[in-house]
């Protein structure tokens, strides 16, 4: 996989690497964040890392779920070059954001369809 070289994302010029957030199914790579293996007897720092990585993955999956709920192109594998897929995703994201900014009553995703937390803990979306 061709991962871009680290680039600056702030005015101080510090470079940050591009990364992919994955799960246990992915192989270890320098550009891939995946959880530490095992559920039992995992050190506290590793449990915290796994928890935060899980929240990041959930946020990413929810974001793509929102896009897929609106545009069917995201419901199956996209047969395009990676660059075109990225361009299409960015365009549809901006279209989605423009709709939200122009009309606050846009509700194509019901509250029940997204993950949330309540007083009992994590509640998965439909």
mmCIF file of C-alpha atoms in Angstrom:
data_model
loop_
_atom_site.group_PDB
_atom_site.id
_atom_site.type_symbol
_atom_site.label_atom_id
_atom_site.label_comp_id
_atom_site.label_asym_id
_atom_site.label_seq_id
_atom_site.Cartn_x
_atom_site.Cartn_y
_atom_site.Cartn_z
ATOM 1 C CA UNK A 1 0.000 0.000 0.000
ATOM 2 C CA UNK A 2 1.333 3.426 -0.903
ATOM 3 C CA UNK A 3 1.033 5.630 2.160
ATOM 4 C CA UNK A 4 1.941 9.317 1.710
ATOM 5 C CA UNK A 5 4.978 10.666 3.511
ATOM 6 C CA UNK A 6 4.384 12.528 6.787
ATOM 7 C CA UNK A 7 3.184 16.102 6.294
ATOM 8 C CA UNK A 8 2.662 19.176 8.416
ATOM 9 C CA UNK A 9 -0.877 19.793 9.630
ATOM 10 C CA UNK A 10 -0.179 22.811 11.809
ATOM 11 C CA UNK A 11 1.614 26.120 11.601
ATOM 12 C CA UNK A 12 4.564 24.907 13.702
ATOM 13 C CA UNK A 13 5.749 22.702 10.834
ATOM 14 C CA UNK A 14 5.809 19.425 12.761
ATOM 15 C CA UNK A 15 5.213 16.473 10.438
ATOM 16 C CA UNK A 16 2.650 13.806 11.231
ATOM 17 C CA UNK A 17 2.390 10.396 9.566
ATOM 18 C CA UNK A 18 -0.666 9.131 7.724
ATOM 19 C CA UNK A 19 -2.190 6.184 9.547
ATOM 20 C CA UNK A 20 -4.971 3.656 9.157
ATOM 21 C CA UNK A 21 -7.079 2.551 12.111
ATOM 22 C CA UNK A 22 -7.762 -1.178 12.005
ATOM 23 C CA UNK A 23 -8.707 -4.139 14.138
ATOM 24 C CA UNK A 24 -7.120 -7.478 15.020
ATOM 25 C CA UNK A 25 -7.751 -8.833 11.514
ATOM 26 C CA UNK A 26 -5.117 -6.540 10.011
ATOM 27 C CA UNK A 27 -1.398 -7.409 9.972
ATOM 28 C CA UNK A 28 1.064 -5.264 11.886
ATOM 29 C CA UNK A 29 2.388 -2.440 9.704
ATOM 30 C CA UNK A 30 4.161 0.814 10.541
ATOM 31 C CA UNK A 31 1.203 2.861 9.231
ATOM 32 C CA UNK A 32 -1.529 0.786 10.919
ATOM 33 C CA UNK A 33 -2.933 1.281 14.408
ATOM 34 C CA UNK A 34 -4.464 -1.909 15.761
ATOM 35 C CA UNK A 35 -5.341 -3.014 19.280
ATOM 36 C CA UNK A 36 -3.107 -5.042 21.539
ATOM 37 C CA UNK A 37 -4.171 -8.701 21.412
ATOM 38 C CA UNK A 38 -6.083 -10.419 24.183
ATOM 39 C CA UNK A 39 -8.832 -9.385 26.541
ATOM 40 C CA UNK A 40 -7.553 -10.932 29.768
ATOM 41 C CA UNK A 41 -4.532 -9.781 31.776
ATOM 42 C CA UNK A 42 -3.821 -6.765 29.568
ATOM 43 C CA UNK A 43 -1.860 -3.974 31.252
ATOM 44 C CA UNK A 44 -3.772 -0.813 32.135
ATOM 45 C CA UNK A 45 -1.989 1.380 29.550
ATOM 46 C CA UNK A 46 -2.731 -1.140 26.806
ATOM 47 C CA UNK A 47 -6.397 -1.369 27.843
ATOM 48 C CA UNK A 48 -6.659 2.433 27.668
ATOM 49 C CA UNK A 49 -5.009 2.409 24.218
ATOM 50 C CA UNK A 50 -7.376 -0.346 23.017
ATOM 51 C CA UNK A 51 -10.393 1.556 24.353
ATOM 52 C CA UNK A 52 -9.402 4.818 22.654
ATOM 53 C CA UNK A 53 -8.597 3.040 19.405
ATOM 54 C CA UNK A 54 -11.991 1.324 19.578
ATOM 55 C CA UNK A 55 -13.713 4.702 19.984
ATOM 56 C CA UNK A 56 -11.807 6.070 16.984
ATOM 57 C CA UNK A 57 -12.833 3.058 14.877
ATOM 58 C CA UNK A 58 -16.446 3.427 15.985
ATOM 59 C CA UNK A 59 -16.453 7.106 15.021
ATOM 60 C CA UNK A 60 -15.003 6.301 11.595
ATOM 61 C CA UNK A 61 -17.465 3.446 11.052
ATOM 62 C CA UNK A 62 -20.382 5.661 12.118
ATOM 63 C CA UNK A 63 -19.246 8.374 9.699
ATOM 64 C CA UNK A 64 -19.141 5.937 6.809
ATOM 65 C CA UNK A 65 -22.474 4.528 7.976
ATOM 66 C CA UNK A 66 -24.004 7.991 7.694
ATOM 67 C CA UNK A 67 -22.573 8.385 4.183
ATOM 68 C CA UNK A 68 -23.748 4.877 3.203
ATOM 69 C CA UNK A 69 -27.199 5.601 4.576
ATOM 70 C CA UNK A 70 -27.416 8.525 2.193
ATOM 71 C CA UNK A 71 -25.431 7.327 -0.844
ATOM 72 C CA UNK A 72 -25.633 3.708 -1.961
ATOM 73 C CA UNK A 73 -22.167 3.862 -3.544
ATOM 74 C CA UNK A 74 -20.721 3.219 -0.058
ATOM 75 C CA UNK A 75 -22.780 0.064 0.552
ATOM 76 C CA UNK A 76 -20.576 -2.192 -1.561
ATOM 77 C CA UNK A 77 -16.946 -2.259 -2.724
ATOM 78 C CA UNK A 78 -16.144 0.688 -4.986
ATOM 79 C CA UNK A 79 -14.535 -0.353 -8.256
ATOM 80 C CA UNK A 80 -12.447 2.754 -8.886
ATOM 81 C CA UNK A 81 -8.845 3.740 -8.461
ATOM 82 C CA UNK A 82 -8.043 4.787 -4.906
ATOM 83 C CA UNK A 83 -7.522 8.424 -5.948
ATOM 84 C CA UNK A 84 -10.993 8.593 -7.551
ATOM 85 C CA UNK A 85 -12.568 6.913 -4.532
ATOM 86 C CA UNK A 86 -10.984 9.516 -2.251
ATOM 87 C CA UNK A 87 -12.170 12.357 -4.503
ATOM 88 C CA UNK A 88 -15.724 10.962 -4.594
ATOM 89 C CA UNK A 89 -15.767 10.519 -0.818
ATOM 90 C CA UNK A 90 -14.519 14.064 -0.198
ATOM 91 C CA UNK A 91 -17.088 15.506 -2.632
ATOM 92 C CA UNK A 92 -19.968 13.603 -1.044
ATOM 93 C CA UNK A 93 -18.767 14.597 2.424
ATOM 94 C CA UNK A 94 -18.829 18.282 1.445
ATOM 95 C CA UNK A 95 -22.258 17.856 -0.144
ATOM 96 C CA UNK A 96 -23.435 16.269 3.096
ATOM 97 C CA UNK A 97 -21.992 19.164 5.129
ATOM 98 C CA UNK A 98 -23.545 21.762 2.797
ATOM 99 C CA UNK A 99 -26.945 20.128 3.305
ATOM 100 C CA UNK A 100 -26.514 20.208 7.067
ATOM 101 C CA UNK A 101 -25.493 23.866 7.038
ATOM 102 C CA UNK A 102 -28.314 24.871 4.704
ATOM 103 C CA UNK A 103 -31.101 22.948 6.397
ATOM 104 C CA UNK A 104 -30.911 22.005 10.042
ATOM 105 C CA UNK A 105 -33.981 19.764 9.721
ATOM 106 C CA UNK A 106 -32.245 17.267 7.423
ATOM 107 C CA UNK A 107 -32.650 13.942 9.197
ATOM 108 C CA UNK A 108 -31.898 10.950 7.034
ATOM 109 C CA UNK A 109 -30.287 9.136 9.942
ATOM 110 C CA UNK A 110 -32.594 8.483 12.866
ATOM 111 C CA UNK A 111 -31.214 8.607 16.409
ATOM 112 C CA UNK A 112 -31.710 4.835 16.631
ATOM 113 C CA UNK A 113 -29.382 4.179 13.686
ATOM 114 C CA UNK A 114 -26.189 5.472 15.313
ATOM 115 C CA UNK A 115 -24.197 4.175 18.280
ATOM 116 C CA UNK A 116 -24.685 6.103 21.493
ATOM 117 C CA UNK A 117 -24.130 5.906 25.214
ATOM 118 C CA UNK A 118 -26.734 6.198 27.932
ATOM 119 C CA UNK A 119 -26.727 5.654 31.699
ATOM 120 C CA UNK A 120 -26.447 1.873 31.189
ATOM 121 C CA UNK A 121 -23.456 2.123 28.840
ATOM 122 C CA UNK A 122 -22.906 1.588 25.119
ATOM 123 C CA UNK A 123 -26.011 1.188 22.902
ATOM 124 C CA UNK A 124 -25.273 -0.014 19.336
ATOM 125 C CA UNK A 125 -27.161 1.563 16.446
ATOM 126 C CA UNK A 126 -29.397 -0.415 14.137
#
